[in-house]
Coordinates of C-alpha atoms and ligand atoms in Angstrom, one line a residue:
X1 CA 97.1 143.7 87.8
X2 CA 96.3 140.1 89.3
X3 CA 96.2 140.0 93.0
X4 CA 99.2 138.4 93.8
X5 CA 97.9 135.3 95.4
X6 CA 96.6 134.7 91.7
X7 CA 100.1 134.7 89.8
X8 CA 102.4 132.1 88.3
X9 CA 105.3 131.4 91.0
X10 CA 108.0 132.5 88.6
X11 CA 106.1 135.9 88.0
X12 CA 106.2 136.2 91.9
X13 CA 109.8 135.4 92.1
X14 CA 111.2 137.8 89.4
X15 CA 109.0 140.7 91.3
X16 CA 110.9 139.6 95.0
X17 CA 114.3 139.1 93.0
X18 CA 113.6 142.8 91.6
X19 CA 112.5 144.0 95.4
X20 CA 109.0 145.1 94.1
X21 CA 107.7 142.9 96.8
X22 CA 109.1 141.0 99.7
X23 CA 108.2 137.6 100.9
X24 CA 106.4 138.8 103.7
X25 CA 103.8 141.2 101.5
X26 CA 103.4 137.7 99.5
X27 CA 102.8 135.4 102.5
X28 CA 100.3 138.3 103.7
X29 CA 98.3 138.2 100.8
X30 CA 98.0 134.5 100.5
X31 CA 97.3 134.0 103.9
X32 CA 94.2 136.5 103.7
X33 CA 92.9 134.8 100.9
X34 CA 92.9 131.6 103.0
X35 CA 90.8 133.4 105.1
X36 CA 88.4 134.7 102.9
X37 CA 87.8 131.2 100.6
X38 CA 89.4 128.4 103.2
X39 CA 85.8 128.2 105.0
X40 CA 84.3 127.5 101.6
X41 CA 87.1 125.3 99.7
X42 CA 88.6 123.2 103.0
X43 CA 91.8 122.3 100.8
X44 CA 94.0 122.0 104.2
X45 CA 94.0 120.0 107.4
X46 CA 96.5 121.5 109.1
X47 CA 97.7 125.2 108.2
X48 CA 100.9 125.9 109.1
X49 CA 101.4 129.9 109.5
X50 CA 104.3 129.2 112.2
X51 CA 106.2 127.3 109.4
X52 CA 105.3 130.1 106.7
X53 CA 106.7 133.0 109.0
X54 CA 109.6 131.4 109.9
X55 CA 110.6 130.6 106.2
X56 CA 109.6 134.6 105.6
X57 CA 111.7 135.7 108.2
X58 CA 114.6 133.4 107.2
X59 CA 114.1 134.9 103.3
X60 CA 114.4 138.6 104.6
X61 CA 117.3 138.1 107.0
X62 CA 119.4 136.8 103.7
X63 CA 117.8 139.6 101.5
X64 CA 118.9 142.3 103.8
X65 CA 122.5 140.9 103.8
X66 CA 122.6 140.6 100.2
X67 CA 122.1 136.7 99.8
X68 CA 119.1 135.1 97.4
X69 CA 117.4 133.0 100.1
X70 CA 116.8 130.6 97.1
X71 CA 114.3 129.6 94.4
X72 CA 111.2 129.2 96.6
X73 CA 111.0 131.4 99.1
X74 CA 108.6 133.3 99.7
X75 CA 106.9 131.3 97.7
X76 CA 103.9 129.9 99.5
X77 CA 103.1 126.3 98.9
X78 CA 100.9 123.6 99.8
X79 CA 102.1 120.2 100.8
X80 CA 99.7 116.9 100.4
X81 CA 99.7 115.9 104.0
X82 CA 101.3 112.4 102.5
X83 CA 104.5 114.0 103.3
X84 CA 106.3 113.9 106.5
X85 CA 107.1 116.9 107.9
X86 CA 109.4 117.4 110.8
X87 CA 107.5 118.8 114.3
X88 CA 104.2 119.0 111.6
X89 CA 101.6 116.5 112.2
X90 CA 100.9 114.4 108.9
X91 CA 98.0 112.6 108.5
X92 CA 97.4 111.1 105.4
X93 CA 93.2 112.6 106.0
X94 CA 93.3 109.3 108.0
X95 CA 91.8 109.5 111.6
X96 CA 94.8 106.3 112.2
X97 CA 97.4 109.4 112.0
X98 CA 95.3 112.1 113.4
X99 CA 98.1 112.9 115.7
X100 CA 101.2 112.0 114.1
X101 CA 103.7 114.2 114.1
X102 CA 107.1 112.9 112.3
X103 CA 110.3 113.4 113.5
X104 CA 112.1 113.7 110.1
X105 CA 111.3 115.6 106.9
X106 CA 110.9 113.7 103.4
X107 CA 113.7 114.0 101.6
X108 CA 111.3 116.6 98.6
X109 CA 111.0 118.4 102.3
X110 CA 114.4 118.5 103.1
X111 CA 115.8 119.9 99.5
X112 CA 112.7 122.4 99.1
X113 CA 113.8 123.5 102.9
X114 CA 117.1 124.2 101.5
X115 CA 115.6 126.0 99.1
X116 CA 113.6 128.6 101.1
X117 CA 110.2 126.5 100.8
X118 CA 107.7 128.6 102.3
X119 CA 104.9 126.0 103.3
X120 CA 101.8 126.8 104.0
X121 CA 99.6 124.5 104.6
X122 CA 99.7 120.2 104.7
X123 CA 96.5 119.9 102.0
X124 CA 93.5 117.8 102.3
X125 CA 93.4 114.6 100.3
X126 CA 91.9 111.2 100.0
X127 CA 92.8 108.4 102.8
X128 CA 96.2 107.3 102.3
X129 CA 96.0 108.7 98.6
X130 CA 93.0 106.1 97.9
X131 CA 90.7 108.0 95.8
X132 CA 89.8 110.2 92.8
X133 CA 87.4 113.2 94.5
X134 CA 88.9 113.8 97.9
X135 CA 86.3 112.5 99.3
X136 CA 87.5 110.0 101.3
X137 CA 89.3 112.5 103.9
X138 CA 88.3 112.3 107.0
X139 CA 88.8 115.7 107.6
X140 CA 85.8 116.2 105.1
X141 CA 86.0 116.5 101.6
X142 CA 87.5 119.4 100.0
X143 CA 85.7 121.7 97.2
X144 CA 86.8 122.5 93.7
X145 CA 86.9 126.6 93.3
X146 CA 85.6 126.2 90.0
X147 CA 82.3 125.1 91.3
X148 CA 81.5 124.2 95.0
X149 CA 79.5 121.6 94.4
X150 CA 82.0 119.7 92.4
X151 CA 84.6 117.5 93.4
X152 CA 88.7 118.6 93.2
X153 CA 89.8 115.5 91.9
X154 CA 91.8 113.3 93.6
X155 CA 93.9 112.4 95.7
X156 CA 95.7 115.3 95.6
X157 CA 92.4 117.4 95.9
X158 CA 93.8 119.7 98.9
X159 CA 96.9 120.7 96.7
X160 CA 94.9 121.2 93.5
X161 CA 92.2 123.3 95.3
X162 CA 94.5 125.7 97.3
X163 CA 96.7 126.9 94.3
X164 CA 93.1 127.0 91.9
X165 CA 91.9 129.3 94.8
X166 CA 94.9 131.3 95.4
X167 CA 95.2 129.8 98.6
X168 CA 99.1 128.3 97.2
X169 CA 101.4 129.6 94.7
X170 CA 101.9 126.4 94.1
X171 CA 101.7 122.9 95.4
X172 CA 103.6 119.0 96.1
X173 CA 101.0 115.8 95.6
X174 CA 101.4 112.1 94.9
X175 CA 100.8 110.5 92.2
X176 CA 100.2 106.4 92.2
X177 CA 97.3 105.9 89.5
X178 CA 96.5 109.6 88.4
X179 CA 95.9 111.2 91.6
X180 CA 98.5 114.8 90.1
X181 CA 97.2 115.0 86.9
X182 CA 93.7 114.5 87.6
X183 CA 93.2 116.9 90.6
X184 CA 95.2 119.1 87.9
X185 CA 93.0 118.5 85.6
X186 CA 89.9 119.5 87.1
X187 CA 91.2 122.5 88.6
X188 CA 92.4 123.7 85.7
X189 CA 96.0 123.5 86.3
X190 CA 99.3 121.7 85.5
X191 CA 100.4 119.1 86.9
X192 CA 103.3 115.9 86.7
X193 CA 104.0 113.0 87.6
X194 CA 107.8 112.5 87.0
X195 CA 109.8 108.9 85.7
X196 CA 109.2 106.5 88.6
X197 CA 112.7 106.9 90.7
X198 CA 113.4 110.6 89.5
X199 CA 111.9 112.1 93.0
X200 CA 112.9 109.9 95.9
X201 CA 109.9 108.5 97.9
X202 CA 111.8 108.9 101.4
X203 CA 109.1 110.5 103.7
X204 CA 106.3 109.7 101.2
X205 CA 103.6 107.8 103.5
X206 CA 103.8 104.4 101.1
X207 CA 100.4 103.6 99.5
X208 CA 101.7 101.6 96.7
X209 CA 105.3 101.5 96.7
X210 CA 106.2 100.5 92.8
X211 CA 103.9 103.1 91.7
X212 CA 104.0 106.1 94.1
X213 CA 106.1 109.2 93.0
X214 CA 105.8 113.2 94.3
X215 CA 105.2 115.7 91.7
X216 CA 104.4 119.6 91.0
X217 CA 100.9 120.6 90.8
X218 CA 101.2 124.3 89.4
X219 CA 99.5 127.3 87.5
X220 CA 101.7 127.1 84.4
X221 CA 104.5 124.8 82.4
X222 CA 107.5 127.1 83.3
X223 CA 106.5 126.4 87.7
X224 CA 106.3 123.3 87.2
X225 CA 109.8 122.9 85.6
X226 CA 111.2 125.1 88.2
X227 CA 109.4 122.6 91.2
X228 CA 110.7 119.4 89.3
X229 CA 113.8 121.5 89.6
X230 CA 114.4 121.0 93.1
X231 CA 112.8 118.0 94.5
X232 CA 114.4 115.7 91.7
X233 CA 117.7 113.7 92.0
X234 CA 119.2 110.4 93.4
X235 CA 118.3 109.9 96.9
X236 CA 120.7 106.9 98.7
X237 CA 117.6 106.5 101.4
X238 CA 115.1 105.5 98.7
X239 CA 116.6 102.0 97.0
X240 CA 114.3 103.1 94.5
X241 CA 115.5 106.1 93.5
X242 CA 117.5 106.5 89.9
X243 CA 121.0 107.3 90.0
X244 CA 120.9 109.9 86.4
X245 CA 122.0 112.8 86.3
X246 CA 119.0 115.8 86.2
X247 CA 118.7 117.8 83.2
X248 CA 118.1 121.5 83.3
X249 CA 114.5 121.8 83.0
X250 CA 113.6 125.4 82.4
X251 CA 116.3 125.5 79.2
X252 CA 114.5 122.5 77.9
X253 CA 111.1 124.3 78.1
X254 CA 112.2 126.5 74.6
X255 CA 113.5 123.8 72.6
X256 CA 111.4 123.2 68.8
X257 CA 108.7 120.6 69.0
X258 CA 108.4 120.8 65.1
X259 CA 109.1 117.4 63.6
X260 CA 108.2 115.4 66.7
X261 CA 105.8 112.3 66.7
X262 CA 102.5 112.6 68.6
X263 CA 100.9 109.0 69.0
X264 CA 96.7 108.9 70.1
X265 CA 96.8 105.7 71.5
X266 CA 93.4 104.4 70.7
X267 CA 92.5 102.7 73.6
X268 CA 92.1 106.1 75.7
X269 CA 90.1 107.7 73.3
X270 CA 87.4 105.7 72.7
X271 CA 84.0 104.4 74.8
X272 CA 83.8 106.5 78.3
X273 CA 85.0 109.7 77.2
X274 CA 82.9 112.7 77.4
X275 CA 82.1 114.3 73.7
X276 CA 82.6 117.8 74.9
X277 CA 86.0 116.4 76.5
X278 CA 86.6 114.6 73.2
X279 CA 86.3 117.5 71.8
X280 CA 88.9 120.0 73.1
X281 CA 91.2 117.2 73.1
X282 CA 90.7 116.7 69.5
X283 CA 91.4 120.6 68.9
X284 CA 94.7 120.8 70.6
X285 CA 95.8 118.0 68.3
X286 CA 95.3 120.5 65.9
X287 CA 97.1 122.8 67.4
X288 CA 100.1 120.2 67.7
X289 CA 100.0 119.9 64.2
X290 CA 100.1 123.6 63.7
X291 CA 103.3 123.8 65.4
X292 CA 104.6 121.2 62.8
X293 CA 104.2 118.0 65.1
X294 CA 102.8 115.0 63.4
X295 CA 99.5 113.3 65.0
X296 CA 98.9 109.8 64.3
X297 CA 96.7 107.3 65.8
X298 CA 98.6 104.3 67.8
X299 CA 97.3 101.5 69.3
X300 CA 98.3 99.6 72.9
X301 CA 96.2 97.3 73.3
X302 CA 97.0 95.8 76.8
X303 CA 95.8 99.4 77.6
X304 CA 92.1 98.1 78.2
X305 CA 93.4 95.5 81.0
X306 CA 95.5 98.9 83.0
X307 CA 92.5 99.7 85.4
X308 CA 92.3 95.8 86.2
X309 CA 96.0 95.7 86.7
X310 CA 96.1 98.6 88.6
X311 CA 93.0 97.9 91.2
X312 CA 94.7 94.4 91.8
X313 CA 98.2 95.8 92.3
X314 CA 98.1 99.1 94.0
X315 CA 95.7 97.3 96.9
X316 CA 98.0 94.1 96.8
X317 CA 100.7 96.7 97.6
X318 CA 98.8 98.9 100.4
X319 CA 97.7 95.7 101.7
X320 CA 101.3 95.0 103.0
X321 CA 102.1 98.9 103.5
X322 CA 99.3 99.4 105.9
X323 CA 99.7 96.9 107.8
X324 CA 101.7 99.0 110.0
X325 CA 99.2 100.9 111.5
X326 CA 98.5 98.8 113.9
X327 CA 98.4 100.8 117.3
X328 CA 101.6 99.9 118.3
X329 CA 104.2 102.5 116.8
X330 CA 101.8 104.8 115.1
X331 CA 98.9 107.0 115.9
X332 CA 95.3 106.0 117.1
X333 CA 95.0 103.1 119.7
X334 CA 91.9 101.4 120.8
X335 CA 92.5 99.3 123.7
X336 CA 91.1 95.8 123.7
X337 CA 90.8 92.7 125.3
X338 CA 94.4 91.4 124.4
X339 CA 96.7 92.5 122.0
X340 CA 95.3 90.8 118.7
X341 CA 91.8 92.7 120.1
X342 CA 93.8 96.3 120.3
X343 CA 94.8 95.6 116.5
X344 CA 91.4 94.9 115.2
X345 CA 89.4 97.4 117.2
X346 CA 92.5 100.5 116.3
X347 CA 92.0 99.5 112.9
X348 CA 88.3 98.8 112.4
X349 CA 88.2 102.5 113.8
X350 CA 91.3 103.9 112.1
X351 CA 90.5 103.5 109.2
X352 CA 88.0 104.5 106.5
X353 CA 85.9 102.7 104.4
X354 CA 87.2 102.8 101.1
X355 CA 91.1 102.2 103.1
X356 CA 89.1 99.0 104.7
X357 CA 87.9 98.1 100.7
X358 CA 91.8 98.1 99.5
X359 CA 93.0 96.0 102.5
X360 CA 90.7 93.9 102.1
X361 CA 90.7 93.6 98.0
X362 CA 94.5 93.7 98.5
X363 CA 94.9 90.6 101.1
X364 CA 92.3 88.8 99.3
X365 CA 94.6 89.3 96.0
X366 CA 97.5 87.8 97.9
X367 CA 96.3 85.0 99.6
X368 CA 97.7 81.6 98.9
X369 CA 94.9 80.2 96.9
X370 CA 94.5 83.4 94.4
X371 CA 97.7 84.7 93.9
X372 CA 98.3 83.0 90.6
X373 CA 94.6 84.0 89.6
X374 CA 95.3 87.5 90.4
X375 CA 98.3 89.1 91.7
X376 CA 100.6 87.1 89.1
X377 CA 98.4 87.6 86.5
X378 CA 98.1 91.5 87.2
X379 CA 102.2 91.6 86.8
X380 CA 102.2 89.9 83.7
X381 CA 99.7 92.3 82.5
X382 CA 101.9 95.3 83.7
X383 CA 104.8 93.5 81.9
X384 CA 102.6 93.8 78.6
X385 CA 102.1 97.5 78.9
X386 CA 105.6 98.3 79.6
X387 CA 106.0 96.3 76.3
X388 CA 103.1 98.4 74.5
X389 CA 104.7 101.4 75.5
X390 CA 107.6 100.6 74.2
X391 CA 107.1 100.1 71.0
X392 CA 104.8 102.8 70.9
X393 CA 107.5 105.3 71.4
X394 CA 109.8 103.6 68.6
X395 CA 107.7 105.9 66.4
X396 CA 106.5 108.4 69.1
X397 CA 108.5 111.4 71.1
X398 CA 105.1 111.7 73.0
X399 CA 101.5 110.3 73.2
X400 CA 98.7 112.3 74.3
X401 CA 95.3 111.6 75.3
X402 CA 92.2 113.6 78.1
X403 CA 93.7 113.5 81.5
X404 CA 90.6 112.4 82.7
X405 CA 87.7 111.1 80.4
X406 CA 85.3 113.9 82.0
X407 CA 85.3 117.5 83.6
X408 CA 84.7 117.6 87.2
X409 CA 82.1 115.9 88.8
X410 CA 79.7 116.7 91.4
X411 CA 80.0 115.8 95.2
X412 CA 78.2 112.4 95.9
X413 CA 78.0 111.1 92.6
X414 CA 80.3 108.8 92.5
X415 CA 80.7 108.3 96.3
X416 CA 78.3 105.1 96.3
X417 CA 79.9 103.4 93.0
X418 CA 83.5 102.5 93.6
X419 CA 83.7 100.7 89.8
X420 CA 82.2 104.4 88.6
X421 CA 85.2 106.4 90.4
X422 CA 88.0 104.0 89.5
X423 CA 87.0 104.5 86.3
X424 CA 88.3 108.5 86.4
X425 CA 91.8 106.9 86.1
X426 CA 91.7 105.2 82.6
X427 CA 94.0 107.3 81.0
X428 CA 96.2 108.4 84.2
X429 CA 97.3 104.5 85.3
X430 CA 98.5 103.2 82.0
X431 CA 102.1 105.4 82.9
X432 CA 102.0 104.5 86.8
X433 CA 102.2 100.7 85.5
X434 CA 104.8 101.4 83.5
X435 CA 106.9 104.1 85.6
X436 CA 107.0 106.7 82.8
X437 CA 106.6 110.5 83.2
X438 CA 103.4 112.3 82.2
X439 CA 101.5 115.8 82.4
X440 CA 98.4 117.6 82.4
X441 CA 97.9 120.9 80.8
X442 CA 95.0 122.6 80.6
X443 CA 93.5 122.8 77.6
X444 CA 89.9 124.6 77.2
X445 CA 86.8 124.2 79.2
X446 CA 83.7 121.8 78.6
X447 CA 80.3 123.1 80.0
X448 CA 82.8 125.8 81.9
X449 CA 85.1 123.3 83.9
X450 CA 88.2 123.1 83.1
X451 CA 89.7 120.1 80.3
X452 CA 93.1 118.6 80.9
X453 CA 95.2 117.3 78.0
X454 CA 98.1 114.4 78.9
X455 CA 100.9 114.2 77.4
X456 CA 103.1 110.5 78.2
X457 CA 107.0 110.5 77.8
X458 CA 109.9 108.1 77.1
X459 CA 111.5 107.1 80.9
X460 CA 113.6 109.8 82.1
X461 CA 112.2 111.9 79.2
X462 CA 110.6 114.7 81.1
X463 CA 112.4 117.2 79.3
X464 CA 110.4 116.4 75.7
X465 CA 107.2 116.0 78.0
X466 CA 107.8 119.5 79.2
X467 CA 108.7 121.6 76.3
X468 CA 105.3 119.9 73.8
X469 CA 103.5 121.0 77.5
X470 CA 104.8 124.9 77.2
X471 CA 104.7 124.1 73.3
X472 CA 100.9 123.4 73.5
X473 CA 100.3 126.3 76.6
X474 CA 101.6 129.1 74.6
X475 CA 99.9 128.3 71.3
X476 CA 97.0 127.8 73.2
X477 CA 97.4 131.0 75.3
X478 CA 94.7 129.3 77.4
X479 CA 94.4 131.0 80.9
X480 CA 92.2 129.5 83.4
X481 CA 91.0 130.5 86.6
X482 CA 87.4 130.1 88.5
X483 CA 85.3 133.1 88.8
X484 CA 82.9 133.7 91.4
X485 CA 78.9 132.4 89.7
X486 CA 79.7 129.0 91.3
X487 CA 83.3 129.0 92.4
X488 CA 85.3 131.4 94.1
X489 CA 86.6 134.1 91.6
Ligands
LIG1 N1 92.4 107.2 92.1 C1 93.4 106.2 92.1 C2 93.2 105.3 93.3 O1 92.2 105.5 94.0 C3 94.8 106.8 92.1 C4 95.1 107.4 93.4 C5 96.5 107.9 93.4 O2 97.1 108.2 92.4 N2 97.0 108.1 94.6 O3 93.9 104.4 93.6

């Protein structure tokens, strides 16, 4: 059998409901995997083993009189340190928050906590979410198990890397422009970003508030339904948040796909993405097809302005969100000559480079003589691809595309070309802009790396999303998982 710290959650869950193990010989097992690969992969900046054997001890107090402590415990999982946790320091990898330890939990906290969440660990991600590799942590970048010398995608990165390396069951991250699906992608694993509004964003540090949602990162379909499960529904402390109702997302998951519409859009398959990628992607259409789903090319053609959109909007946003760290309420302070001297010096050391590079694109984008030029015209672009999208899925129940138009890349590579890295979020932005749901499955492997495979739905349509994504993963039967030539097996 699997070592335990290797199976799907649900597996783990049916095994503690039928008292073949017990929360604490899980939490054991992950934990000394942490030990044994955490030196190598660095997918957490804070681990929280207090938290982890408090929720264990909580879980087998209610087993022992009888009562199911709930659907994750003793379940451990990783939590992108974006998300306030109460008494658990949350940094956002920013050296501004080094020391910040919340007072309240996020509301996907909260409910999870009611659950029995088990957590493990806050994970390692890129400052304040800004970022495709990890990379820009200042707790140092974090390493995908596949291959060490390769990058975990980004920003979720930590979460991705701890459940690829059996250091999670399974995992939260944020998504604002890709940052689930990729990570997901390159690790090999699923991972969603739901309907903007379907998870609140209460307690989610805010790098670009109209675009920002929390989401699974998992090892299959089925754990990812079964996370969506319990950090979805209306939240009165986010105004954002939807007021619908939540579908049951695990009976979904069996439903027929066969007479469904698959749309390609064009625009994401084209220049820029690898042929081996290409490939794979290609293949599963077949495999779509097989189950009796139709596959026809669509075209959105505001699609080629998303990634200009995007880097003009999500900094715009940022711009204003950050500006709270200012060494007043929040974290670092450097003491200055007066108080406008405190600001600048806290945040010219606070922050990181590429954090500086947003604020800075982001005011620039704002100011009184460009906002026409840019901001306005960045909206009226995201207006277009909310109108693309809609017609697309007059004809569509889905459209699919690469998650990410390459595998993995290595550390460095991309560290000194900003344009180069934004561009490993051409397909994952397009659904940001428009708030819709989308997933990653894996799909194959290109040169041994894992190959994700997105599929975009309908607002509020995460149930078709979900049952073409356990559709396409049990036709495929595709299991992946690192082994130890360059990763850690
Ligand atoms: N890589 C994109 C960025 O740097 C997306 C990040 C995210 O989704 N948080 O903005």
């Amino acid at each position: 059998m699997e070592p335990i710290y290797l199976l799907e959650a649900w597996k783990v869950r049916e095994m503690l409901l039928r008292r073949e193990l017990t929360p604490r010989e899980v939490l054991q097992a992950v934990w000394e995997r942490v030990r044994e690969v955490e030196p190598r992969v660095n997918a957490y900046i804070t681990e929280t083993w207090d938290a982890a054997e408090e929720a264990v001890r909580e879980a087998e107090k209610d087993w022992s009189q009888g009562k199911d402590p709930g659907p994750a415990a003793g379940l451990p999982m990783a939590v992108k340190d974006i998300l306030c946790t109460r008494g658990i320091r949350t940094t956002c990898a920013s050296l501004i928050l080094e020391n910040f330890v919340p007072v309240y939990d996020a509301t996907v906290i909260e409910r999870l906590k009611a659950a029995g969440l088990t957590m493990i660990g806050k994970a390692n991600m890129d400052e304040f979410a800004m970022g495709s590799s990890t990379e820009n942590s200042y707790f140092g970048p974090t390493r995908n198990p596949w291959d060490l010398g390769r990058v975990p995608g980004g920003s979720s990165g930590g979460s991705a890397a701890a459940v690829a390396a059996g250091e999670a069951l399974w995992a939260l991250g944020s998504d604002t422009g890709g940052s689930i699906r990729q990570p997901a992608s390159f690790c090999g694993l699923v991972g969603m970003k739901p309907t903007y509004g379907r998870v609140s964003r209460y307690g989610l540090v805010a790098f670009a508030s109209s675009l920002d949602q929390v989401g699974p990162i998992t090892r299959c379909v089925k754990d990812c339904a079964l996370l969506l499960q319990l950090i979805c529904g209306h939240d009165p402390k986010d105004s954002t948040s939807l007021p619908e109702g939540v579908p049951d997302f695990l009976a979904s998951l069996e439903g027929d796909v066969r007479g469904m519409r698959a749309g390609v859009p064009r625009e994401l398959m084209g220049e820029g993405i690898a042929p081996g990628v290409k490939r794979i992607v290609v293949s599963c259409f077949e495999v779509l097809e097989d189950l009796g789903m139709k596959v026809e090319e669509v075209s959105l053609p505001h699609l080629d302005y998303a990634l200009d959109a995007y880097y003009i909007i999500a900094p715009a946003e940022a711009s204003s969100n950050l500006a709270r760290y200012d060494g007043v309420r929040y974290g670092l302070r450097v003491e200055g000559e007066d108080v406008l001297d405190m600001y600048s010096r806290t945040r010219a050391r606070g922050f990181g480079d590429e954090v500086k590079r947003r604020i800075m694109l982001g005011t620039y984008a704002l100011s009184a003589g460009y906002y026409e030029a840019y901001y306005a015209q960045a909206q009226k672009i995201r207006t277009l691809i909310i109108g693309d999208f809609r017609r697309a899925f007059e004809r569509c129940d889905v459209l699919v595309s690469p998650t990410s138009p390459t595998v993995a890349f290595r550390l460095g590579e991309r560290l000194e070309d900003p344009l180069a890295m934004y561009m490993s979020d051409i397909c994952t932005i397009p659904v940001n802009l428009a708030g819709l749901p989308a997933i990653s499955v894996p799909c194959g492997l290109d040169q041994g790396l894992p190959v994700g495979f997105q599929i975009m739905g309908k607002l509020l349509d995460e149930v078709t999303v979900l049952r073409v994504a356990y559709a396409l993963e049990q036709a495929l039967g595709f299991r992946a998982r690192p082994d130890s030539s360059k990763g850690v097996g």
